[in-house]
XYZ file of C-alpha atoms in Angstrom:
605
model
C 107.836 83.507 50.249
C 105.955 80.833 48.230
C 103.722 78.527 50.243
C 102.864 74.831 49.825
C 99.995 72.825 51.282
C 99.157 69.203 50.423
C 96.923 66.498 51.838
C 95.607 62.965 51.443
C 92.465 62.153 53.398
C 89.135 60.336 53.395
C 87.278 63.647 53.326
C 87.133 66.632 50.992
C 90.452 68.381 51.554
C 89.817 71.514 49.464
C 88.779 73.601 52.520
C 91.956 72.489 54.328
C 94.131 73.430 51.360
C 92.520 76.851 50.931
C 92.651 77.607 54.641
C 96.318 76.586 54.644
C 97.002 79.089 51.855
C 95.136 81.752 53.788
C 97.409 81.152 56.770
C 100.445 81.558 54.486
C 99.269 84.800 52.860
C 101.508 86.807 55.172
C 104.582 85.442 53.363
C 103.721 87.438 50.235
C 102.584 86.121 46.847
C 101.478 87.114 43.340
C 99.216 84.181 42.473
C 97.668 81.131 44.082
C 96.096 77.850 43.101
C 94.773 74.467 44.173
C 94.605 71.098 42.399
C 92.846 67.907 43.449
C 92.214 64.487 42.010
C 88.520 64.833 41.132
C 86.718 61.904 39.488
C 90.063 60.391 38.624
C 91.448 63.484 36.864
C 93.719 66.316 38.082
C 91.541 69.420 38.299
C 92.705 72.884 39.328
C 91.694 76.450 40.041
C 94.178 79.335 39.839
C 94.053 83.054 40.558
C 96.317 86.076 40.177
C 94.281 87.786 42.881
C 94.037 86.860 46.557
C 93.226 83.549 48.239
C 89.707 84.874 48.831
C 89.205 84.939 45.046
C 90.521 81.375 44.759
C 88.140 80.314 47.521
C 85.230 81.812 45.610
C 86.287 79.933 42.471
C 86.400 76.534 44.171
C 83.036 77.179 45.814
C 81.415 78.173 42.550
C 82.829 75.150 40.703
C 82.201 72.858 43.720
C 85.752 71.567 43.454
C 86.227 68.568 45.734
C 88.773 65.813 46.212
C 90.536 63.550 48.692
C 94.052 64.076 47.290
C 95.397 67.535 46.535
C 98.034 70.250 46.619
C 97.898 74.036 46.804
C 100.310 76.931 46.404
C 100.935 80.639 46.778
C 103.543 81.841 44.273
C 105.939 84.785 44.445
C 107.084 85.259 40.873
C 110.699 84.543 39.951
C 110.632 82.869 36.524
C 107.731 84.266 34.509
C 105.286 87.068 35.209
C 102.486 86.697 37.773
C 99.855 85.565 35.250
C 97.466 82.616 35.353
C 99.409 80.276 33.076
C 102.471 80.658 35.338
C 100.506 80.069 38.540
C 100.869 76.742 40.335
C 99.849 73.939 40.397
C 101.622 73.092 37.139
C 100.405 70.077 35.138
C 102.252 67.711 32.838
C 100.016 66.139 30.178
C 97.031 66.182 32.543
C 98.614 63.355 34.518
C 101.069 64.972 36.943
C 100.184 67.951 39.197
C 103.018 69.746 40.976
C 103.788 72.775 43.142
C 107.282 74.086 43.810
C 109.099 76.581 46.005
C 112.648 77.619 45.142
C 114.676 78.048 41.962
C 115.966 75.346 39.619
C 119.264 76.740 38.351
C 119.686 74.304 35.442
C 116.105 74.600 34.187
C 117.170 75.961 30.784
C 119.215 72.894 29.841
C 116.501 70.600 31.224
C 113.844 72.461 29.238
C 115.779 72.073 25.986
C 116.267 68.365 26.662
C 112.547 67.897 27.357
C 111.541 69.851 24.265
C 113.673 67.462 22.275
C 111.583 64.637 23.693
C 108.333 66.264 22.585
C 107.239 68.106 25.715
C 105.410 71.390 25.130
C 105.937 74.200 27.624
C 102.953 76.436 28.376
C 104.529 78.530 31.154
C 107.725 80.515 31.647
C 108.405 78.876 35.007
C 111.361 76.755 35.991
C 108.801 74.572 37.794
C 107.392 73.114 34.584
C 110.612 71.222 33.897
C 110.125 69.294 37.176
C 106.581 68.276 36.244
C 107.654 67.083 32.792
C 110.702 65.263 34.201
C 108.446 63.339 36.557
C 106.079 62.485 33.711
C 108.979 61.383 31.495
C 110.512 59.111 34.148
C 107.259 57.794 35.653
C 106.954 53.994 35.592
C 104.098 53.472 38.003
C 105.716 54.495 41.309
C 105.674 58.245 42.032
C 107.843 57.973 45.141
C 110.637 56.225 43.238
C 110.280 58.635 40.317
C 110.724 61.734 42.464
C 113.740 60.150 44.163
C 115.206 59.580 40.708
C 114.560 62.985 39.132
C 115.731 65.064 42.117
C 119.248 63.917 41.265
C 118.900 65.925 38.041
C 117.887 69.186 39.737
C 120.427 71.872 40.629
C 119.299 74.604 42.988
C 116.775 74.928 45.782
C 113.368 73.342 45.900
C 110.492 72.083 47.973
C 107.918 70.218 45.892
C 104.619 68.437 46.349
C 103.232 66.280 43.543
C 100.481 63.775 42.800
C 99.660 61.529 39.843
C 96.258 60.531 38.482
C 97.533 56.943 38.439
C 98.079 56.805 42.227
C 95.062 58.097 44.159
C 95.459 58.883 47.857
C 99.165 59.542 47.450
C 101.203 62.760 47.561
C 104.987 62.868 47.294
C 107.193 65.713 48.522
C 110.897 66.534 48.404
C 113.101 69.287 49.776
C 116.524 70.743 49.132
C 117.252 74.232 50.414
C 113.570 75.103 50.989
C 111.539 74.087 54.051
C 108.936 71.316 54.003
C 107.119 69.687 56.899
C 104.836 66.660 57.184
C 101.693 66.836 59.302
C 100.597 63.526 60.847
C 96.864 62.896 61.208
C 94.521 59.969 61.894
C 93.780 58.287 58.592
C 95.047 61.394 56.798
C 98.390 63.111 56.340
C 99.517 66.560 55.263
C 102.423 68.443 53.713
C 103.274 72.141 54.047
C 106.097 74.630 53.763
C 105.206 75.992 57.211
C 103.580 74.211 60.141
C 101.346 77.252 60.618
C 99.463 76.287 57.436
C 98.194 73.155 59.173
C 97.050 74.785 62.424
C 93.791 73.142 63.439
C 94.409 70.040 61.314
C 97.280 68.533 63.305
C 99.894 69.374 65.915
C 102.215 66.442 65.080
C 104.966 67.199 62.584
C 108.001 65.738 60.888
C 110.549 68.379 59.831
C 112.187 66.969 56.734
C 115.972 67.107 56.383
C 117.931 68.358 53.361
C 117.570 65.889 50.474
C 114.595 64.028 51.959
C 111.842 62.607 49.752
C 108.536 61.749 51.457
C 105.472 59.764 50.444
C 102.113 60.426 52.087
C 99.266 57.931 51.987
C 96.185 57.610 54.164
C 97.803 55.458 56.841
C 101.519 55.847 56.288
C 104.394 58.298 55.827
C 107.616 57.025 54.247
C 110.835 59.060 54.119
C 113.996 58.437 52.123
C 117.145 60.462 52.763
C 119.450 61.996 50.136
C 121.298 58.691 49.809
C 118.078 56.839 49.033
C 117.917 55.020 52.372
C 114.561 54.647 54.116
C 114.758 56.525 57.431
C 112.631 57.296 60.471
C 112.291 61.004 61.236
C 111.278 62.256 64.661
C 107.631 63.247 65.109
C 107.363 66.428 67.164
C 104.328 67.940 68.821
C 104.246 71.629 67.953
C 101.727 74.263 68.957
C 101.262 76.353 65.827
C 99.294 79.260 67.343
C 96.632 79.398 64.677
C 94.940 82.243 66.529
C 98.000 84.419 66.011
C 96.889 85.128 62.463
C 93.670 86.798 63.623
C 93.666 90.575 63.164
C 91.526 91.439 66.164
C 90.726 95.137 66.684
C 93.641 96.402 64.579
C 93.426 97.807 61.074
C 96.446 95.885 59.776
C 98.700 93.115 61.066
C 101.643 95.505 61.029
C 99.855 97.819 63.444
C 98.941 94.853 65.634
C 102.533 93.643 65.664
C 103.912 97.079 66.503
C 101.653 97.124 69.553
C 102.585 93.541 70.489
C 106.216 94.540 71.031
C 106.034 95.091 74.807
C 104.693 91.539 75.201
C 107.135 90.043 72.683
C 110.114 91.700 74.361
C 108.931 90.639 77.804
C 108.705 87.034 76.575
C 112.204 87.224 75.040
C 114.007 88.666 78.072
C 115.575 85.780 80.056
C 113.849 84.961 83.329
C 117.169 84.361 85.092
C 118.753 86.952 87.361
C 122.093 86.687 85.649
C 123.635 86.638 82.186
C 124.559 82.978 81.772
C 126.287 81.285 78.864
C 123.713 78.508 79.136
C 121.086 80.914 77.757
C 122.581 80.105 74.347
C 122.511 76.317 74.581
C 124.123 73.363 76.288
C 127.527 73.841 74.640
C 127.717 77.588 75.232
C 129.647 77.314 78.501
C 132.531 75.741 76.570
C 132.157 77.749 73.339
C 131.636 81.360 74.413
C 134.749 81.731 76.623
C 136.914 80.327 73.789
C 135.928 82.692 70.977
C 137.984 85.756 70.073
C 135.646 87.553 67.633
C 132.172 87.601 66.112
C 131.072 87.333 62.482
C 127.415 88.316 62.090
C 125.587 87.253 58.910
C 122.081 88.459 58.086
C 119.858 90.117 55.486
C 117.512 93.108 55.449
C 116.128 94.131 58.817
C 118.090 91.370 60.555
C 121.285 92.848 59.089
C 120.469 96.153 60.789
C 120.037 94.355 64.112
C 123.522 92.927 63.533
C 124.939 96.407 62.877
C 123.479 97.558 66.199
C 124.939 94.514 67.923
C 128.424 95.429 66.705
C 128.320 98.551 68.887
C 127.109 96.560 71.896
C 129.471 93.598 71.566
C 132.559 95.745 71.079
C 131.591 98.238 73.798
C 130.301 95.822 76.436
C 132.111 92.622 75.524
C 135.326 94.048 74.112
C 135.228 91.557 71.245
C 135.980 92.524 67.614
C 132.816 92.132 65.561
C 132.295 92.005 61.808
C 128.833 92.294 60.221
C 128.235 91.103 56.679
C 125.265 90.975 54.335
C 124.649 87.248 54.012
C 123.826 87.373 50.306
C 127.297 88.827 49.597
C 129.449 86.939 52.088
C 129.822 83.631 50.262
C 130.677 85.246 46.947
C 133.964 86.786 48.023
C 137.262 85.464 49.283
C 137.288 85.818 53.053
C 139.801 84.912 55.721
C 138.262 82.334 58.065
C 138.965 82.420 61.768
C 138.125 79.120 63.518
C 137.997 80.943 66.860
C 135.263 83.331 65.705
C 131.612 82.840 66.621
C 129.451 83.022 63.508
C 126.080 84.547 64.427
C 123.226 84.148 61.945
C 120.050 86.173 62.451
C 116.694 85.411 60.843
C 113.056 85.750 61.821
C 112.000 82.579 60.018
C 115.235 80.622 60.197
C 114.667 79.688 56.564
C 116.159 82.753 54.817
C 117.947 81.163 51.865
C 120.794 83.684 51.634
C 121.558 83.443 55.344
C 121.386 79.647 55.370
C 123.762 79.514 52.395
C 126.141 81.935 54.125
C 126.061 79.798 57.270
C 126.881 76.638 55.328
C 129.675 78.468 53.512
C 131.157 79.660 56.809
C 131.011 76.115 58.161
C 132.740 74.816 55.031
C 135.583 77.271 55.668
C 136.169 75.844 59.136
C 133.929 78.055 61.288
C 132.768 75.472 63.806
C 131.266 77.808 66.409
C 127.850 79.014 65.245
C 124.873 80.684 66.897
C 121.366 81.200 65.495
C 119.173 84.037 66.738
C 115.788 83.055 65.434
C 112.046 83.177 66.081
C 111.241 79.605 64.962
C 112.490 76.708 67.068
C 111.913 74.115 64.345
C 113.681 76.029 61.552
C 116.572 74.777 59.435
C 118.857 77.475 60.849
C 118.323 76.341 64.428
C 118.990 72.739 63.443
C 122.248 73.678 61.686
C 123.904 75.760 64.416
C 125.831 74.755 67.505
C 124.152 77.367 69.738
C 120.702 78.960 69.695
C 118.856 81.870 71.226
C 115.139 81.890 70.456
C 113.291 85.148 70.330
C 109.642 84.943 71.309
C 108.053 87.399 68.929
C 105.308 84.960 68.003
C 103.928 84.755 64.487
C 104.693 87.896 62.479
C 102.285 88.334 59.569
C 103.184 91.757 58.165
C 105.911 91.576 55.522
C 107.685 94.569 57.074
C 109.325 93.190 60.204
C 108.585 94.932 63.508
C 108.490 92.797 66.643
C 110.937 90.305 65.134
C 113.487 93.130 64.855
C 113.137 94.465 68.393
C 113.268 90.980 69.908
C 116.427 90.315 67.883
C 117.906 93.452 69.433
C 117.052 92.155 72.901
C 118.710 88.815 72.126
C 121.832 90.534 70.814
C 122.075 92.787 73.860
C 121.863 89.717 76.097
C 124.667 88.151 74.045
C 126.832 91.280 74.422
C 126.236 91.435 78.175
C 126.941 87.716 78.573
C 130.203 87.987 76.636
C 131.145 91.036 78.714
C 130.511 89.153 81.933
C 132.545 86.145 80.779
C 135.471 88.478 80.078
C 135.232 90.335 83.360
C 134.023 93.567 81.756
C 130.525 93.433 83.283
C 130.661 93.376 87.066
C 127.750 92.506 89.347
C 126.466 96.075 89.624
C 126.506 96.540 85.841
C 124.757 93.179 85.445
C 121.992 94.230 87.848
C 121.634 97.548 86.025
C 121.390 95.935 82.582
C 118.827 93.403 83.764
C 116.773 96.141 85.394
C 116.793 98.175 82.176
C 115.783 95.131 80.130
C 112.855 94.383 82.406
C 111.681 97.984 82.291
C 111.689 97.960 78.484
C 108.048 96.801 78.030
C 106.784 99.662 80.198
C 109.023 102.143 78.394
C 107.761 100.875 75.021
C 104.166 101.393 76.105
C 105.026 105.036 76.753
C 106.487 105.314 73.252
C 103.389 103.716 71.708
C 101.332 106.465 73.371
C 103.004 108.909 70.951
C 100.976 107.457 68.067
C 98.563 110.453 67.705
C 101.481 112.873 67.234
C 103.099 110.554 64.701
C 99.842 110.305 62.722
C 99.968 114.087 62.248
C 103.493 113.814 60.835
C 102.414 110.957 58.572
C 99.907 113.213 56.814
C 102.813 115.457 55.762
C 105.001 112.527 54.746
C 102.283 110.947 52.626
C 102.612 113.831 50.155
C 106.380 113.355 49.731
C 108.289 111.099 47.367
C 111.706 111.204 49.068
C 112.973 111.256 52.641
C 116.311 111.270 54.430
C 116.984 109.563 57.776
C 119.880 110.525 60.054
C 121.421 108.876 63.096
C 124.794 108.667 64.796
C 126.625 105.878 66.578
C 124.306 103.233 67.991
C 121.367 104.914 66.301
C 122.691 104.939 62.742
C 121.439 101.339 62.152
C 118.070 102.449 63.562
C 117.936 105.238 60.978
C 118.665 102.598 58.314
C 115.804 100.492 59.621
C 113.457 103.497 59.675
C 114.252 104.285 56.040
C 113.735 100.655 55.056
C 110.326 100.544 56.727
C 109.171 103.702 54.945
C 110.260 102.522 51.501
C 108.902 98.986 52.006
C 105.306 99.874 52.734
C 104.711 103.480 51.596
C 106.858 103.252 48.413
C 108.513 106.562 49.304
C 112.175 106.619 48.352
C 114.088 106.857 51.619
C 117.771 106.688 52.471
C 119.652 106.749 55.754
C 123.094 108.149 56.547
C 125.298 108.723 59.550
C 124.583 112.397 60.272
C 128.286 113.240 60.048
C 128.265 112.125 56.396
C 125.795 114.835 55.331
C 128.497 117.191 54.155
C 130.176 114.424 52.180
C 127.395 114.180 49.623
C 123.800 113.696 50.826
C 123.433 117.388 51.699
C 123.095 118.032 47.948
C 119.652 116.405 48.109
C 118.286 118.614 50.873
C 115.569 121.099 49.917
C 112.305 122.214 51.473
C 110.705 119.236 49.686
C 112.984 116.700 51.425
C 111.863 115.752 54.959
C 114.815 114.772 57.143
C 113.996 112.383 59.985
C 116.516 112.558 62.817
C 117.014 110.134 65.696
C 118.248 112.317 68.562
C 118.983 110.518 71.847
C 120.711 112.340 74.665
C 124.062 110.620 74.274
C 127.684 111.676 73.815
C 127.082 112.496 70.139
C 124.145 114.846 70.745
C 126.043 118.096 70.230
C 127.593 116.755 67.030
C 124.114 115.768 65.861
C 122.754 119.245 66.598
C 125.438 120.715 64.339
C 124.390 118.327 61.577
C 120.783 119.417 62.033
C 121.829 123.022 61.555
C 123.449 122.029 58.272
C 120.016 120.835 57.144
C 118.225 123.976 58.334
C 120.759 126.218 56.588
C 119.729 124.574 53.277
C 116.011 124.988 53.892
C 115.404 121.363 54.848
C 112.497 120.327 57.110
C 113.618 118.367 60.188
C 111.419 115.804 61.925
C 113.182 114.913 65.163
C 112.541 112.093 67.636
C 114.340 113.622 70.612
C 114.864 112.475 74.162
C 113.122 114.774 76.623
C 116.347 116.303 77.984
C 118.009 117.162 74.655
C 116.717 120.774 74.636
C 115.709 120.448 70.980
C 112.525 122.481 70.578
C 109.846 123.020 67.954
C 110.597 126.030 65.799
C 110.414 127.018 62.161
C 111.538 124.044 60.059
C 112.068 121.781 63.093
C 109.281 119.454 64.236
C 109.952 117.577 67.481
C 108.311 114.584 69.129
C 109.691 114.016 72.593
C 110.573 110.487 73.663
C 109.507 109.637 77.226
C 112.993 108.938 78.581
C 116.602 108.338 77.610
C 117.429 104.664 77.797
C 121.198 104.472 77.515
C 122.592 101.516 75.595
C 119.071 100.147 75.041
C 117.868 103.408 73.496
C 117.934 101.973 69.932
C 115.068 99.636 70.821
C 112.880 102.528 71.993
C 113.744 104.740 69.025
C 112.819 101.970 66.593
C 109.135 102.051 67.494
C 108.227 105.627 66.459
C 109.954 105.033 63.117
C 107.778 101.950 62.625
C 104.670 103.976 63.434
C 105.702 106.766 61.074
C 106.135 104.306 58.202
C 102.874 102.546 59.019
C 100.681 105.656 59.196
C 102.328 107.188 56.130
C 101.484 104.020 54.179
C 97.910 104.089 55.483
C 97.547 107.709 54.413
C 98.833 106.793 50.928
C 96.459 103.838 50.680
C 99.071 101.142 50.016
C 98.716 97.453 50.874
C 100.501 97.711 54.214
C 100.750 94.034 55.128
C 101.535 92.793 51.622
C 103.645 95.455 49.886
C 104.197 94.983 46.180
C 107.059 92.790 44.963
C 108.045 91.683 48.488
C 107.710 88.435 50.415
C 107.903 87.641 54.108
C 110.214 84.639 54.195
C 112.749 84.931 51.398
C 113.431 81.259 50.736
C 115.085 81.713 47.329
C 118.467 83.247 46.621
């Protein structure tokens, strides 16, 4: 979601700030801006276009400075217009950028208006800037420590004052913020990737931390106001990962990176070991009696798939909940359950809040499945399994999803082995299938030309229905989500057996029905459901395993999958659905990598 970059240096830092924003574009945004201390005065440039437009502005105005902050904003409070874009100023003295949502901003705004402050934006952020100005007594670090006690909600902020050159102060609560350590210069960002090329030494701030950056020093105070030393970590940020290369869009690139990403995620061991999930896993995993999976969006669908695997292979009852709903209902905690949280970024606000809520209820055993080793989620959980998808730029998740599925299958197989349900021959078979996955995925990717032909038909539609059964129902859900996210075609997914209980009323010749048809025990049932569609004049588009005996005929279009892949079939069937969504969006001319109204890392509730 929103991105922050800040710096203090002995050189012009505007190019660093703008390049940092460019590296954060993948997160999604509606506006962007940069502010520096220029000739002793806060000076800014803002745009409701792309970072490239902002870059042109700062070049034309020759904006330069040694102290500055920058921001990409995804609108929450106030429309995406220039006067709501960050950085936000207070009386031309304080410049501030903010990620998150201040829940008590209305009462703070009324209080500040009573003290003579004029509000020129509709943002909740402006109350923070004015609070800092109101409380400022010559020490910005102390002021921010004071006013954060008045803020309710989530925030990461970066701020500077005209009265303290070469100084930037940051604070975080519920939104990520990292410090980059340089030589005679220091940096602040919401994501280490923003600082690729400037430093590889980072401090990952803890909840409630306030930090002060100067040229030669970084000072951190914790939520209790105590000065603390935070660990400096060396992190390779893979700046080259944001290069598009020969692909038309990052989403296409990331679809084709899946064989490599999955290969990197598959454990190199020859056995399913509890230790794959962390040092404590050998004590934790044998003691649990159930799983509670918490996730949002695409990650939620990976959890739904995992339920089938964990209950079938591991024999362990599994519950999957949407993280944004879980903490707002009365639930019955089970201290012997393993709470599994799934997130690409590890900073998803709803999932983090659900995790903390589960822990507050007495759920002590927690596991994060995540793509970012330094994320808040990984730091909060007892156990961890890192996927190795690499940087994912496209807002619509692709390789993050399939690597999550691999991680969850490994978890199911490991739990099954610990409970004596996976013997040595089954273990060898599962490992062999996992290691063959990259080659099998390459065969699926070769279907792209056939899928492009389908996409031309889909691009003229405004509605679509996706069907799956059993293990493949969550994959149908994911396929529908991908289509609606990037092509803006209304798409819904159902278990095929539910057609006659309502969705069949929607089926006409204008409604394409995408069907995931593996050769499994539900195939004959699925064929009957397909006939229900044909009897109502619906057009079927079927991804069928080669031995299903489903053939092209009037009203039925078939693309044959290279092979049936058993329990791992959902991973293979995901990829053609990704390609269908991608090429449909291309044919419709939408902004594939940055779909409207969406953000990559959803760091607000």
